[in-house]
């Protein structure tokens, strides 16, 4: 299994160093951000497994970061708050944070929180896989076991790469998938010209999937970042 990737959002350098040192010595990979804007960018472009988020950030309230991430992803967020920020912590959980740590916290506490979150994530993924050999989203239906995709009950005639793209997007519905993630999953590598090919295949897939390609209902473009399949209510 790959080492989990943790995004550490903390403006206080000593605390940040304590966290990253702990992560490094316990077999995690990590990214760091010292303000909200960088945190949102890093989260969107690297799809970390877990976000550790300090609520008191220099440029914006940590709750704003949660709201932003929750608008496109369910990735687990563990909030780090000082005792004086108790009401913020509640607001953070209401906005979709998964768990919290109160400063000062011990290294053991941090590791325990991460383990709990990882376990929950593993259960959720196992459930989803077991329950989801058929994906339905609005008029779109993908049967992964038979490799059959249809729109309004009519078969979608897709090339193998278009089908692969559709599967990747649907399996991560609601989540922004970066160009690198997509090209690596399709071609096993990520070169600059792969991103150009990706754009071409995405355009042909959209033509088959979207009734109005100019105002796409299913696949949203995040310029410079990637694509996401929208969940249709
Ligand atoms: Ca802080």
Coordinates of C-alpha atoms and ligand atoms in Angstrom, one line a residue:
X1 CA 0.0 0.0 0.0
X2 CA 1.1 3.5 -0.7
X3 CA 2.1 5.7 2.2
X4 CA -0.8 8.0 3.0
X5 CA -0.3 11.6 1.9
X6 CA -1.2 14.2 4.6
X7 CA -1.6 17.9 3.9
X8 CA -0.5 19.9 6.9
X9 CA -2.0 23.4 7.1
X10 CA -0.4 25.3 10.0
X11 CA 1.1 28.8 10.1
X12 CA 2.9 28.3 13.4
X13 CA 6.4 26.9 12.4
X14 CA 7.2 25.0 15.6
X15 CA 3.9 23.2 15.6
X16 CA 4.2 22.5 11.9
X17 CA 7.7 21.1 12.4
X18 CA 6.5 18.9 15.2
X19 CA 3.7 17.5 13.0
X20 CA 5.9 16.9 9.9
X21 CA 8.7 15.3 12.0
X22 CA 6.1 13.0 13.5
X23 CA 4.7 12.1 10.1
X24 CA 8.1 11.5 8.6
X25 CA 9.2 9.1 11.4
X26 CA 5.8 7.2 11.1
X27 CA 5.8 6.4 7.5
X28 CA 3.5 9.1 6.2
X29 CA 4.2 11.4 3.2
X30 CA 3.2 15.1 3.7
X31 CA 2.7 18.4 2.0
X32 CA 2.7 21.7 3.9
X33 CA 0.8 25.0 3.6
X34 CA 1.1 27.9 5.9
X35 CA -2.0 29.8 4.8
X36 CA -5.6 29.1 3.6
X37 CA -5.0 30.0 0.0
X38 CA -2.1 27.6 -0.4
X39 CA -4.0 24.9 1.5
X40 CA -6.9 25.0 -1.0
X41 CA -4.5 24.9 -4.0
X42 CA -2.5 22.0 -2.6
X43 CA -5.6 20.1 -1.7
X44 CA -7.1 20.5 -5.2
X45 CA -3.9 19.7 -7.1
X46 CA -2.6 16.7 -5.0
X47 CA -5.7 15.0 -3.6
X48 CA -4.2 14.2 -0.2
X49 CA -5.6 11.3 1.8
X50 CA -6.1 13.5 4.9
X51 CA -5.9 17.2 5.7
X52 CA -4.7 18.4 9.1
X53 CA -6.0 22.0 9.3
X54 CA -5.2 24.7 11.9
X55 CA -8.2 26.9 12.3
X56 CA -6.3 30.2 13.0
X57 CA -4.7 31.0 9.7
X58 CA -3.2 34.4 8.7
X59 CA -5.2 35.0 5.5
X60 CA -8.5 33.4 6.2
X61 CA -10.5 31.4 8.7
X62 CA -9.8 27.7 8.6
X63 CA -13.6 27.2 8.3
X64 CA -13.4 28.9 4.9
X65 CA -10.9 26.3 3.8
X66 CA -13.3 23.5 4.9
X67 CA -16.2 25.1 3.0
X68 CA -14.1 25.3 -0.1
X69 CA -12.8 21.8 0.1
X70 CA -16.2 20.4 0.9
X71 CA -17.6 22.0 -2.3
X72 CA -15.7 19.5 -4.4
X73 CA -14.4 16.7 -2.1
X74 CA -15.2 14.5 0.9
X75 CA -11.5 14.0 1.8
X76 CA -11.1 13.7 5.6
X77 CA -10.3 16.9 7.4
X78 CA -8.9 16.9 10.9
X79 CA -9.1 20.3 12.5
X80 CA -6.4 21.6 14.9
X81 CA -7.7 24.3 17.3
X82 CA -6.6 26.2 20.4
X83 CA -8.9 25.9 23.4
X84 CA -9.9 29.5 22.9
X85 CA -11.3 28.6 19.5
X86 CA -13.8 26.1 20.8
X87 CA -16.8 27.7 19.0
X88 CA -14.8 27.7 15.8
X89 CA -14.1 24.0 16.2
X90 CA -17.9 23.3 16.4
X91 CA -18.5 25.4 13.3
X92 CA -15.7 23.5 11.6
X93 CA -17.3 20.2 12.4
X94 CA -20.7 21.5 11.2
X95 CA -19.1 22.6 7.9
X96 CA -17.8 19.0 7.4
X97 CA -14.6 18.5 9.3
X98 CA -14.3 14.9 10.4
X99 CA -12.4 15.1 13.6
X100 CA -10.3 17.5 15.7
X101 CA -7.3 17.9 17.9
X102 CA -7.0 20.6 20.6
X103 CA -3.6 22.3 21.1
X104 CA -1.4 21.4 22.9
X105 CA -1.6 17.8 21.7
X106 CA 0.8 15.0 22.1
X107 CA 2.4 13.1 19.2
X108 CA 0.6 9.9 20.3
X109 CA -2.7 11.8 20.1
X110 CA -2.0 13.0 16.6
X111 CA -1.1 9.5 15.5
X112 CA -4.2 8.0 17.1
X113 CA -6.4 10.5 15.3
X114 CA -4.8 9.7 12.0
X115 CA -5.2 6.0 12.5
X116 CA -8.9 6.4 13.4
X117 CA -9.5 8.5 10.3
X118 CA -7.6 6.0 8.1
X119 CA -9.7 3.1 9.4
X120 CA -12.9 5.0 8.8
X121 CA -11.7 5.8 5.3
X122 CA -10.8 2.1 4.6
X123 CA -14.3 1.0 5.7
X124 CA -16.0 3.6 3.6
X125 CA -14.0 2.6 0.5
X126 CA -14.7 -1.2 1.0
X127 CA -18.4 -0.5 1.4
X128 CA -18.5 1.7 -1.7
X129 CA -16.6 -0.9 -3.8
X130 CA -18.9 -3.7 -2.6
X131 CA -22.0 -1.8 -3.3
X132 CA -21.1 -0.1 -6.5
X133 CA -20.6 -2.4 -9.5
X134 CA -23.3 -0.2 -11.1
X135 CA -22.9 3.6 -11.1
X136 CA -26.0 5.8 -11.7
X137 CA -25.8 9.5 -12.0
X138 CA -28.8 11.3 -13.5
X139 CA -29.4 9.8 -17.0
X140 CA -26.0 8.2 -17.0
X141 CA -25.5 4.6 -16.0
X142 CA -22.1 2.7 -15.9
X143 CA -22.0 -1.0 -15.3
X144 CA -18.4 -1.6 -14.3
X145 CA -18.6 -5.4 -14.3
X146 CA -19.8 -5.7 -17.9
X147 CA -18.1 -2.5 -19.1
X148 CA -21.4 -1.1 -20.4
X149 CA -22.3 2.6 -20.2
X150 CA -25.6 4.1 -21.2
X151 CA -27.3 7.5 -21.3
X152 CA -31.1 7.6 -21.1
X153 CA -31.1 3.8 -21.5
X154 CA -29.2 4.1 -24.9
X155 CA -25.7 2.5 -25.1
X156 CA -22.8 5.0 -25.2
X157 CA -20.4 3.9 -27.9
X158 CA -17.1 4.8 -26.3
X159 CA -13.5 4.1 -27.3
X160 CA -11.5 2.2 -24.7
X161 CA -9.8 5.4 -23.5
X162 CA -13.1 7.3 -23.3
X163 CA -14.5 4.5 -21.3
X164 CA -11.5 4.5 -18.9
X165 CA -11.9 8.3 -18.5
X166 CA -15.6 7.9 -17.7
X167 CA -14.8 5.2 -15.1
X168 CA -12.2 7.3 -13.4
X169 CA -14.5 10.3 -13.3
X170 CA -17.5 8.4 -12.1
X171 CA -15.6 6.4 -9.5
X172 CA -14.5 9.7 -8.0
X173 CA -17.7 11.6 -8.6
X174 CA -17.7 15.0 -6.9
X175 CA -13.9 15.1 -6.7
X176 CA -11.6 17.1 -8.9
X177 CA -9.2 14.8 -10.7
X178 CA -5.9 16.4 -11.7
X179 CA -4.4 16.1 -15.2
X180 CA -1.5 14.1 -13.7
X181 CA -3.8 11.7 -11.8
X182 CA -5.8 11.1 -15.0
X183 CA -2.9 10.7 -17.4
X184 CA -1.1 8.4 -14.9
X185 CA -4.2 6.2 -14.6
X186 CA -4.8 6.0 -18.3
X187 CA -1.3 5.8 -19.7
X188 CA 0.8 5.0 -16.6
X189 CA 2.8 8.2 -17.0
X190 CA 2.3 11.9 -17.2
X191 CA 4.1 13.8 -20.0
X192 CA 3.2 17.2 -21.3
X193 CA 1.8 15.8 -24.6
X194 CA -0.4 13.3 -22.6
X195 CA -2.2 16.3 -21.1
X196 CA -2.9 17.5 -24.6
X197 CA -4.2 14.0 -25.6
X198 CA -6.3 14.0 -22.5
X199 CA -8.0 17.2 -23.6
X200 CA -8.8 15.6 -27.0
X201 CA -10.3 12.5 -25.4
X202 CA -12.2 14.5 -22.9
X203 CA -13.7 16.6 -25.7
X204 CA -14.9 13.5 -27.6
X205 CA -16.3 11.9 -24.4
X206 CA -18.2 15.1 -23.7
X207 CA -19.6 15.2 -27.1
X208 CA -21.2 11.8 -26.5
X209 CA -22.2 12.5 -22.9
X210 CA -23.4 16.1 -22.8
X211 CA -26.5 17.3 -24.6
X212 CA -25.2 20.8 -24.5
X213 CA -21.3 20.6 -24.6
X214 CA -21.1 24.4 -24.1
X215 CA -22.8 24.2 -20.7
X216 CA -21.7 20.7 -19.5
X217 CA -23.9 19.0 -17.0
X218 CA -21.6 16.1 -16.2
X219 CA -18.0 17.0 -16.6
X220 CA -16.7 20.3 -15.2
X221 CA -13.3 21.7 -16.2
X222 CA -11.1 23.2 -13.5
X223 CA -8.7 25.2 -15.7
X224 CA -5.1 24.4 -15.0
X225 CA -6.1 21.7 -12.5
X226 CA -8.2 19.0 -14.0
X227 CA -11.8 17.7 -14.3
X228 CA -14.6 16.5 -12.1
X229 CA -17.8 14.7 -12.6
X230 CA -20.7 16.5 -11.1
X231 CA -23.2 14.6 -8.9
X232 CA -26.6 15.2 -10.5
X233 CA -29.3 15.6 -7.8
Ligands
LIG1 CA1 -2.4 29.3 13.8

